[in-house]
Amino acid sequence: MQQHNVLILDFGSQYTQLIARRVRELNIYCEIHPYNNPPKELENFKAVLLSGSPSSVRSEDPPHPDLSEIRGKKPLLAVCYGAQYLAHFSGGLVGQSNTREYGRANLSFVKEDELFFEGISAGSQVWMSHSDTIKELPTNGLRLASTHDVENAAYRIEGEETYAIQFHPEVYHSTDGKQLLENFLVKIANVAQTWTPDSFVESTVAALQEKVGNEKVVLGLSGGVDSTVAAVLLHKAIGENLHCIFVNNGLLRKNEFTDVLKQYEGMGLNVKGVDASDRFMDALTGITEPEAKRKAIGRVFIEVFDDEAHQIEDAKWLAQGTIYPDVIESVSVNGGPSATIKSHHNVGGLPDFMKLKIVEPLRMIFKDEVRRVGASMGIDKELLGRHPFPGPGLGIRILGDITKEKVRILQEVDAIFINGLKENGLYDKVWQAGAMLLPVNSVGVMGDERTYEKVVALRAVESTDGMTADWVNLPYEFLQKTSNDIINKVKGVNRVVYDISSKPPATIEWE
């Protein structure tokens, strides 16, 4: 497997994660590393990609990696900023474009006898996002493609397996982007397409056995896809040495604590339920700021695990269902230049007082990949199809301070919404859905009497991996009935609204 990895050097582009997604879709394993902190073991990578960047090579201090161990030694594909970087520092000229090119464009010229553009011809749509342009190619550069406004839209360096493109093949709007990536990785770099769910399970189980050995692991189950798949992987690797704990933080969905424990019966996992709801609620008293709530929940989560771990003799590891988007949104990837969006409760390490080491078998894969891995191990389809649910639970769906009464209200609202989606055959058409309790009251009329009660917002989105998402156009009839049911059945709510914001610019959760 290591001989067929692809390295993506990240210059801080918003599209870097999409490059990884497209490469993975080709059944090729890839990793993202910051341009200023590349992996030392370059021999593990068969090809390298350079991402785009919000920076300009013409700035005073542009991102400037040392490519001496890569250029001419490994197949290299440079995208957008990467293409400008190769030109600027290798004898070419990059200047400000006369016409800033953002969005769709079409290739007006393609050097079709090039393997790089096999199956792609003039007229193919590509996606541009840049304000600089390559005015002169680098030394030994050969132009491969142009658009109406960008003469040097693609080029290669003669004498090397080095290719560069000004457009973004990773974006769906580049209609032949996947074909171009396949041409480069498979036909030019000869990377084997061997990364499949089965191969991931095999290599991960082996790696877990080597890493953990005969030591005991404590895992926090949530009832969701990520922690369940992580548990089954660990169970395959270490069997009875895995001790699973499901914590009731008082912020779960209605009846979720008992339902989830029943769900794991018969799966062969050693699961213990711990009701720590009062402990979490006490820690959240008076806290309103979103990040403070997340950190308080994360702190108590760790403390509860520390207490439970002490009851397991010789427990050495804490396992978590962390996945790649959690890592990307919480911190810059591997310390790189990308911006932090928000913190995740299971990302960022453990406090010094906790002596457990962390193991995260899913840390480098996306949500849809987690589901495919779970299916390959025979996990029930209904469980794998369950919508994502945030680790802090309803704590980040109740805006403002959290009280038991607010949790009760939101649990009732959420149950009506989610059950309604299932009953109307809409649940599997939605990637994630939930309700938010807003920190405002509105005037209403019920039975000729004035009310002044809470407002809830319903949210349903479609996505592939949570990195981007669009709101779902649910049928008006469904929304009408759901709104009526919530207002009539949930005491304390007199108004329901529907969130029609996409990610970006919004996030899926409100906090």
GROMACS .gro file of C-alpha atoms in nm, residues 39 45 54 60 89 97 104 191 201 227 262-263 279 311 325 355 363 373-374 396 418 431 471:
model
   23
   39PRO     CA    1   0.652   1.396   0.553
   45PHE     CA    2   0.468   0.828  -0.198
   54PRO     CA    3  -0.510   3.216  -0.140
   60GLU     CA    4   0.671   3.952  -0.040
   89PHE     CA    5   1.059   3.013  -0.942
   97SER     CA    6  -0.426   3.893  -1.490
  104ARG     CA    7  -1.658   2.825  -1.548
  191VAL     CA    8  -0.017   0.446  -0.926
  201VAL     CA    9  -0.998  -0.296   0.679
  227SER     CA   10  -1.776   0.523   1.658
  262LYS     CA   11  -3.025  -0.216   2.264
  263GLN     CA   12  -2.882  -0.152   1.919
  279ARG     CA   13  -2.255   1.597   3.556
  311GLN     CA   14  -1.227   0.077   3.659
  325PRO     CA   15  -1.342   1.638   0.836
  355LYS     CA   16  -0.263   0.859   3.114
  363ARG     CA   17  -0.879   0.963   1.139
  373VAL     CA   18  -1.587   0.038   0.524
  374GLY     CA   19  -1.873  -0.047   0.761
  396ILE     CA   20  -2.484   2.300   2.019
  418ILE     CA   21  -3.679   1.284   1.244
  431TRP     CA   22  -2.756   1.352   0.471
  471TRP     CA   23  -3.017   2.259   0.206
   0.00000   0.00000   0.00000
